[in-house]
mmCIF file of C-alpha atoms in Angstrom:
data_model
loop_
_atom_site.group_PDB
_atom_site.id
_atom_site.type_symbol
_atom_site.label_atom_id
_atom_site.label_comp_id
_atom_site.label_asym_id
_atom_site.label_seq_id
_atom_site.Cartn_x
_atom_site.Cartn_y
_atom_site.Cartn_z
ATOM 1 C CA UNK A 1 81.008 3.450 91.426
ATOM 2 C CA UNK A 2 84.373 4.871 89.911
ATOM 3 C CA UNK A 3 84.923 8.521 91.155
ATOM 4 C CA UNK A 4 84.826 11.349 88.512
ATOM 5 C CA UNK A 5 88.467 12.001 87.118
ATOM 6 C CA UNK A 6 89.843 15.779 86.646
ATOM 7 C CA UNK A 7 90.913 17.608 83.743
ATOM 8 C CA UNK A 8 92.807 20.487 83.369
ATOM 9 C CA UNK A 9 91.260 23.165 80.735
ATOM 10 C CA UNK A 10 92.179 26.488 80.882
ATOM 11 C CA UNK A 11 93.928 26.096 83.635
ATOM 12 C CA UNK A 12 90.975 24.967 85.834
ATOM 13 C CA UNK A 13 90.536 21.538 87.261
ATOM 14 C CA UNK A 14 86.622 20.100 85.800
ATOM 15 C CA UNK A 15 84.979 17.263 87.152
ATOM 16 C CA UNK A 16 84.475 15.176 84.174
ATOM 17 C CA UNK A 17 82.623 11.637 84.025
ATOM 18 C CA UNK A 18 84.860 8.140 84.124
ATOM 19 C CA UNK A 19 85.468 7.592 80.435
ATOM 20 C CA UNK A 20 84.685 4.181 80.648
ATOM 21 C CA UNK A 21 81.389 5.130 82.013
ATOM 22 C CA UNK A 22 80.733 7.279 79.521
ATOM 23 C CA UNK A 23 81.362 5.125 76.556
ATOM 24 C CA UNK A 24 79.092 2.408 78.648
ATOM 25 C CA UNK A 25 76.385 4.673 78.681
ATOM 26 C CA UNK A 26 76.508 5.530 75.214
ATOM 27 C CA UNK A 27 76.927 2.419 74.010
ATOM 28 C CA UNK A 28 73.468 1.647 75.983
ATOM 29 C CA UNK A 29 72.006 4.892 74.876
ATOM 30 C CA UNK A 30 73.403 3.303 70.902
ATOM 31 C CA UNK A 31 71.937 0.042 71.265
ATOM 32 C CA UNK A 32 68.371 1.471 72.588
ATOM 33 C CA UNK A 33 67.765 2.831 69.211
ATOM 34 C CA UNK A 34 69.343 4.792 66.338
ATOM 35 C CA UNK A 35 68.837 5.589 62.981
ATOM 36 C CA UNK A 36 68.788 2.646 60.439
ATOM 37 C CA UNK A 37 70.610 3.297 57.017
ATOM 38 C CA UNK A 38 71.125 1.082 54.334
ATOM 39 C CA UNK A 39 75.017 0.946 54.519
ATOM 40 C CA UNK A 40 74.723 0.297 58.345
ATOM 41 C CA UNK A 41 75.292 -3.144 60.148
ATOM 42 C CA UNK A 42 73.338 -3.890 63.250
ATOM 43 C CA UNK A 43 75.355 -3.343 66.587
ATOM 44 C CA UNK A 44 78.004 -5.951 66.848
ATOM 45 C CA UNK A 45 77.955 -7.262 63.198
ATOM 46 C CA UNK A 46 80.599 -6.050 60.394
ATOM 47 C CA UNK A 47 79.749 -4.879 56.863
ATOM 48 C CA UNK A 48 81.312 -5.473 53.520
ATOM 49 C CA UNK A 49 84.283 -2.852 53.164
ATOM 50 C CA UNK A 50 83.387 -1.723 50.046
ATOM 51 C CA UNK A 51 79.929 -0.584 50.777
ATOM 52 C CA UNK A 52 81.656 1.424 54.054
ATOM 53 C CA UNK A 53 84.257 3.030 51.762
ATOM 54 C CA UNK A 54 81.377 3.741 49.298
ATOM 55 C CA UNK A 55 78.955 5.259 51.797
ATOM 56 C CA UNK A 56 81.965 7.328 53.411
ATOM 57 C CA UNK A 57 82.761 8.573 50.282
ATOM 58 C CA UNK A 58 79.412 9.650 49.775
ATOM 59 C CA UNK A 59 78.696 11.297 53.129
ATOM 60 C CA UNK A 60 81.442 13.623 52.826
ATOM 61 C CA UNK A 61 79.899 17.750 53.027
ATOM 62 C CA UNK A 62 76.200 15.235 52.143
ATOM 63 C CA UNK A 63 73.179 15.320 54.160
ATOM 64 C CA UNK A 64 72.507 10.886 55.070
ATOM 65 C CA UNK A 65 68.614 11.430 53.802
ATOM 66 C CA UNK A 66 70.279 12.245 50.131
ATOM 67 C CA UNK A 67 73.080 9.719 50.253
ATOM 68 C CA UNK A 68 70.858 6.752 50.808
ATOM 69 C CA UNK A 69 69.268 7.540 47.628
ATOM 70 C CA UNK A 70 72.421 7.631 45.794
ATOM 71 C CA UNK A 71 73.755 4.753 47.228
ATOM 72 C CA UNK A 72 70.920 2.345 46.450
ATOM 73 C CA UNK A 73 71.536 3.349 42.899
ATOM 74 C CA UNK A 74 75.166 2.519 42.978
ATOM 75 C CA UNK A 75 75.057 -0.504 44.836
ATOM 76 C CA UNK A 76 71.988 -1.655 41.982
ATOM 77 C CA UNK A 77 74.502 -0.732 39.047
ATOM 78 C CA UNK A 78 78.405 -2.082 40.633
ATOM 79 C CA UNK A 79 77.269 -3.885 43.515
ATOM 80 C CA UNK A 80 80.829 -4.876 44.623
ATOM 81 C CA UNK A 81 84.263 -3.524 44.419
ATOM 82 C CA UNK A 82 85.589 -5.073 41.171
ATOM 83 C CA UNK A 83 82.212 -4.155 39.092
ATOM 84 C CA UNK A 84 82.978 -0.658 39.833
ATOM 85 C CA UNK A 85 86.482 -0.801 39.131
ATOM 86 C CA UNK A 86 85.615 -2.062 35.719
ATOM 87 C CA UNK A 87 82.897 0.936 35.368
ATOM 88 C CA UNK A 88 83.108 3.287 32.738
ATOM 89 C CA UNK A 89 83.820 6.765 34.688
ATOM 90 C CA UNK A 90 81.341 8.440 32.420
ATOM 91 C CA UNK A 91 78.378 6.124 33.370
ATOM 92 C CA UNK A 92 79.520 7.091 37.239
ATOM 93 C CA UNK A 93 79.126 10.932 36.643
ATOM 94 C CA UNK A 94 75.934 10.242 35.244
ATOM 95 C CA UNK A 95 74.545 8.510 38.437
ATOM 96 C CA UNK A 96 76.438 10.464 40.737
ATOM 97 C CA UNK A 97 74.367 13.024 38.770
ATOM 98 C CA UNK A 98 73.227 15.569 41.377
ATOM 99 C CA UNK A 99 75.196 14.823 44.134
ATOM 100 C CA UNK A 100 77.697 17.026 43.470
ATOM 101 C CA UNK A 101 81.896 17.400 44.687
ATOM 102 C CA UNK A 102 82.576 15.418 41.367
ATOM 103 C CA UNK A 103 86.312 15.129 42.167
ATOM 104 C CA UNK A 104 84.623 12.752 44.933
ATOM 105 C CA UNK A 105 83.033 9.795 41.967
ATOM 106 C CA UNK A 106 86.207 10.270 39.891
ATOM 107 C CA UNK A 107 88.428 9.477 42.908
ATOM 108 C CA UNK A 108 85.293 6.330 43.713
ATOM 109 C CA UNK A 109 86.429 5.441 40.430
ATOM 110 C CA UNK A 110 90.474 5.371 40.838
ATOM 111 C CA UNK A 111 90.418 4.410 43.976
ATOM 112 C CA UNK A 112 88.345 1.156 43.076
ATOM 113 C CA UNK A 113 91.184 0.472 40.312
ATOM 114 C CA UNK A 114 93.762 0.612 42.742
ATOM 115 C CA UNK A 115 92.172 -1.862 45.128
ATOM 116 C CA UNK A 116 90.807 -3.887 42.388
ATOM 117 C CA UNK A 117 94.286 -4.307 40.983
ATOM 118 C CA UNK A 118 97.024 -3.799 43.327
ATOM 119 C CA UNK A 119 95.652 -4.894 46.673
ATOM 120 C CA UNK A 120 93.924 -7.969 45.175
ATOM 121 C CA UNK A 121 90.504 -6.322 45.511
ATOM 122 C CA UNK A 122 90.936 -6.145 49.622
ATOM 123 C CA UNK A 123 90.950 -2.853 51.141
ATOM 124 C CA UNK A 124 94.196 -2.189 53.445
ATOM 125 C CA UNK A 125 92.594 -2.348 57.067
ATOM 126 C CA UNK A 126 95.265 0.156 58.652
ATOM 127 C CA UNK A 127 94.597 3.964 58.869
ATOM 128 C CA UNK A 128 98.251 4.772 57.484
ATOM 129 C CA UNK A 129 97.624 2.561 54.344
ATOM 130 C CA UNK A 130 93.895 4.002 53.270
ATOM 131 C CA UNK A 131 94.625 7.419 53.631
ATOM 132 C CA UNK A 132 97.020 6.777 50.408
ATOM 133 C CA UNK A 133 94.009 6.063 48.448
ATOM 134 C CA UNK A 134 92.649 8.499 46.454
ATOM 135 C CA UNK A 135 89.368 10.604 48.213
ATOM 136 C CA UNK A 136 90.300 9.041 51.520
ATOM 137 C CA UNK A 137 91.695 11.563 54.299
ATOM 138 C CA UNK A 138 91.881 11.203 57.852
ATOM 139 C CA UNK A 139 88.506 10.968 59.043
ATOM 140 C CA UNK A 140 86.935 8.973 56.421
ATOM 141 C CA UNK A 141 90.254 6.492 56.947
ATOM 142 C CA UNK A 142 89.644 6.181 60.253
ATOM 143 C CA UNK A 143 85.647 5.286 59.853
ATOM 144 C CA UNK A 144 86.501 2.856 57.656
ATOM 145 C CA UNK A 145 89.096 1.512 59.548
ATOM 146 C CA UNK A 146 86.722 1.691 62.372
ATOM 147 C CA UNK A 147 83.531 0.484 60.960
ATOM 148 C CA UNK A 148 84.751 -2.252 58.247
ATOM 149 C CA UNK A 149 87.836 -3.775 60.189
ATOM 150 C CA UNK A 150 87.328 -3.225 63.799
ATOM 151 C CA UNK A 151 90.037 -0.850 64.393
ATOM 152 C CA UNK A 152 90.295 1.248 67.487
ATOM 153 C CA UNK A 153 90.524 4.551 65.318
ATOM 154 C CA UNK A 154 89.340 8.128 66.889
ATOM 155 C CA UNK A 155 86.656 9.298 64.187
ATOM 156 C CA UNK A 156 86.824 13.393 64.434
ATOM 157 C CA UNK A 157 83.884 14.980 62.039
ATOM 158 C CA UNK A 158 82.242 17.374 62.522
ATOM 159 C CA UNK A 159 79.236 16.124 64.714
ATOM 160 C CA UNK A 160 82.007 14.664 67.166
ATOM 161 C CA UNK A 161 84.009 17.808 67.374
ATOM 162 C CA UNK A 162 80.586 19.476 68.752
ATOM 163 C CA UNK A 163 80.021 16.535 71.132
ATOM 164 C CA UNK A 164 83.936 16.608 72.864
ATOM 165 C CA UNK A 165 84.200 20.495 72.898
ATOM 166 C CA UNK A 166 80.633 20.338 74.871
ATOM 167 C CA UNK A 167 81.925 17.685 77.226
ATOM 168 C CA UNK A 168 85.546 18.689 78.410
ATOM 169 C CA UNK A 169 84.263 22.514 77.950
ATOM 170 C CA UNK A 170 87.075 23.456 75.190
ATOM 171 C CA UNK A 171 86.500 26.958 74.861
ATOM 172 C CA UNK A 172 88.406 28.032 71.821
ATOM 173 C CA UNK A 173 86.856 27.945 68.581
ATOM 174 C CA UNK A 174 87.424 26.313 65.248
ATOM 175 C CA UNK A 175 89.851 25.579 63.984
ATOM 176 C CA UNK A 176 92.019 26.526 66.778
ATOM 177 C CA UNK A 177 90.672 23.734 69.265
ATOM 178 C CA UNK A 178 90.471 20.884 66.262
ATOM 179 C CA UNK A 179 93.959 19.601 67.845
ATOM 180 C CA UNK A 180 92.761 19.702 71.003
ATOM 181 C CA UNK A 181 89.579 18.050 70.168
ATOM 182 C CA UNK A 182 90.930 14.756 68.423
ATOM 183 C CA UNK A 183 93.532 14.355 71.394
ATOM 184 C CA UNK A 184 90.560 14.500 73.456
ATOM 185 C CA UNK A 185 88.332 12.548 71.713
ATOM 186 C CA UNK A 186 91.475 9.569 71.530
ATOM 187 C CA UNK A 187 91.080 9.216 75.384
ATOM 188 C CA UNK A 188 87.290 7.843 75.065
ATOM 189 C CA UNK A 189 87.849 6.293 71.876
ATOM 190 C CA UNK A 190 87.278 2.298 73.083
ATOM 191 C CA UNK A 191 89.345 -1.035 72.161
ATOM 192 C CA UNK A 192 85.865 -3.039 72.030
ATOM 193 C CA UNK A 193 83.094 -2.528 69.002
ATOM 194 C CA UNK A 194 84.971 0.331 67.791
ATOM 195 C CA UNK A 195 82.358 0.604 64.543
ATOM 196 C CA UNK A 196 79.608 0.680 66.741
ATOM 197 C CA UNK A 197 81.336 3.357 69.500
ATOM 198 C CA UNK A 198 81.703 5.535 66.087
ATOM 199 C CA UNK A 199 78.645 5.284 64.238
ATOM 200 C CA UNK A 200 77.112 6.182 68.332
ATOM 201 C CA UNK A 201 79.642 9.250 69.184
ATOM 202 C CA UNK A 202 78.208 10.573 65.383
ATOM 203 C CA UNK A 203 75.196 9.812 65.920
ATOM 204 C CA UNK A 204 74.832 11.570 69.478
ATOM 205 C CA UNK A 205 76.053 15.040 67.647
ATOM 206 C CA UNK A 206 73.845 14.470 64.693
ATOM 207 C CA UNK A 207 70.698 14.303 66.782
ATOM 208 C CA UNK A 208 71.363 14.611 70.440
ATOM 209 C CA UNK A 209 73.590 17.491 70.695
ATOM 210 C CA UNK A 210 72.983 19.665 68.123
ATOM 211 C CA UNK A 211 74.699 23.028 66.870
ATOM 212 C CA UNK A 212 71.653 25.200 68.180
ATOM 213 C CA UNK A 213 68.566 23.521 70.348
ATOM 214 C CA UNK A 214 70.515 20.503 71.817
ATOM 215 C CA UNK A 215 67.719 17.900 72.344
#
C-alpha cells in the first residue's frame, strides 16, 4: 500500500492520504450510490451538452430539488439546443417564472444563439472557449467541460471548497483560502471519468460533509 504523502500548511508537515487513493475510494464510495437527477448520466456514460449547459445554468445560487422541476419544463418546451435558440425570450421568462436571477434565462437565451449560429450548434469543449459565452464563468465552464466532454477540469463550488479545506486542513477563511483551495483541489482532480470524479467530489460536500453536522 502507497505510504501517506506530506503537505506543508501553515508551516507544518500533515500526513495526508495518497491522492490516487483517495480519488479510488471516492470513486467507489460514487458508484455505490448517489443521487439520481434527471440531467445526470449513469457513471461512465456522457450526456447531451446542451442539457449539461442547461442544468448548470440552472443550478447556479438553486437548490437541485427546485431545478429538476424547472428543467423538465424546459427540456418539454426546447428540447435541444437550436429549439431554444429559436425561442422567443419572453416565453423563457415566463417558464423560468419563479426561479429567479433572470439575467441567468436571458443569457440561456443568447448564449443558445451564439452556439446555434456561430459554432454550428456544437458547444466549444475547452474551458478557455465556454467561459466566453454568455452566463458561463469558471466553475460552470469547467463542469461542463468536465461532465459533457470528458475534460480533466478542477470543478471549485462551493460544496468542493468545504470538502478540500476539511481535507488538507486550510485554515484561513473565505475568500482568502479560495486560491489556495482550487490549487489544491487541481492535485486530486483525475485524467480518467473526469464527469463522474466531479459530479462525486460535489456530491460528497452536498451530503457527506456538510457545513454544520458532517454525516
Amino acid at each position: 500500500r502507497r505510504r501517506a504523502s506530506k503537505l506543508r500548511v501553515k508551516n507544518r508537515k500533515l500526513p495526508i492520504p495518497d491522492h490516487i487513493d483517495l480519488v479510488d475510494a471516492l470513486f467507489r464510495w460514487y458508484d455505490q450510490g448517489h443521487r439520481s437527477f434527471v440531467w445526470r448520466a449513469e457513471p461512465g456514460d456522457k450526456l447531451d451538452p446542451y442539457r449539461v449547459w442547461l442544468s448548470e445554468v440552472m443550478l447556479q445560487q438553486t437548490q437541485a430539488a427546485t431545478v429538476e422541476r424547472y428543467f423538465n419544463k424546459f427540456i418539454a418546451h426546447w428540447p435541444t439546443l437550436k429549439d431554444l435558440a429559436a425561442a422567443d425570450l419572453d416565453a423563457l421568462l415566463q417558464v423560468w417564472q419563479g426561479l429567479g436571477y433572470y439575467s441567468r434565462v436571458r443569457n440561456l437565451h443568447r448564449t443558445a444563439r451564439i452556439v446555434q449560429h456561430e459554432h454550428a450548434g456544437r458547444f466549444p469543449e475547452e474551458e478557455a472557449d465556454l467561459m466566453t459565452l454568455p452566463g458561463i464563468g469558471p466553475y460552470s465552464a469547467a463542469a461542463i467541460a468536465a461532465i459533457a466532454f470528458g475534460k480533466p477540469t478542477t470543478v471549485v463550488d462551493g460544496n468542493v471548497e468545504r470538502v478540500i479545506a476539511r481535507l488538507f486542513a486550510v485554515m484561513d477563511p473565505l475568500p482568502k483560502a479560495r486560491s489556495e483551495i482550487r490549487k489544491l483541489a487541481a492535485t486530486l482532480t483525475p485524467d480518467r471519468r473526469p464527469g463522474d470524479y466531479a459530479h462525486a467530489i460535489m456530491e460528497l460536500g452536498s451530503v457527506v460533509c456538510r457545513p454544520i453536522n458532517p454525516v
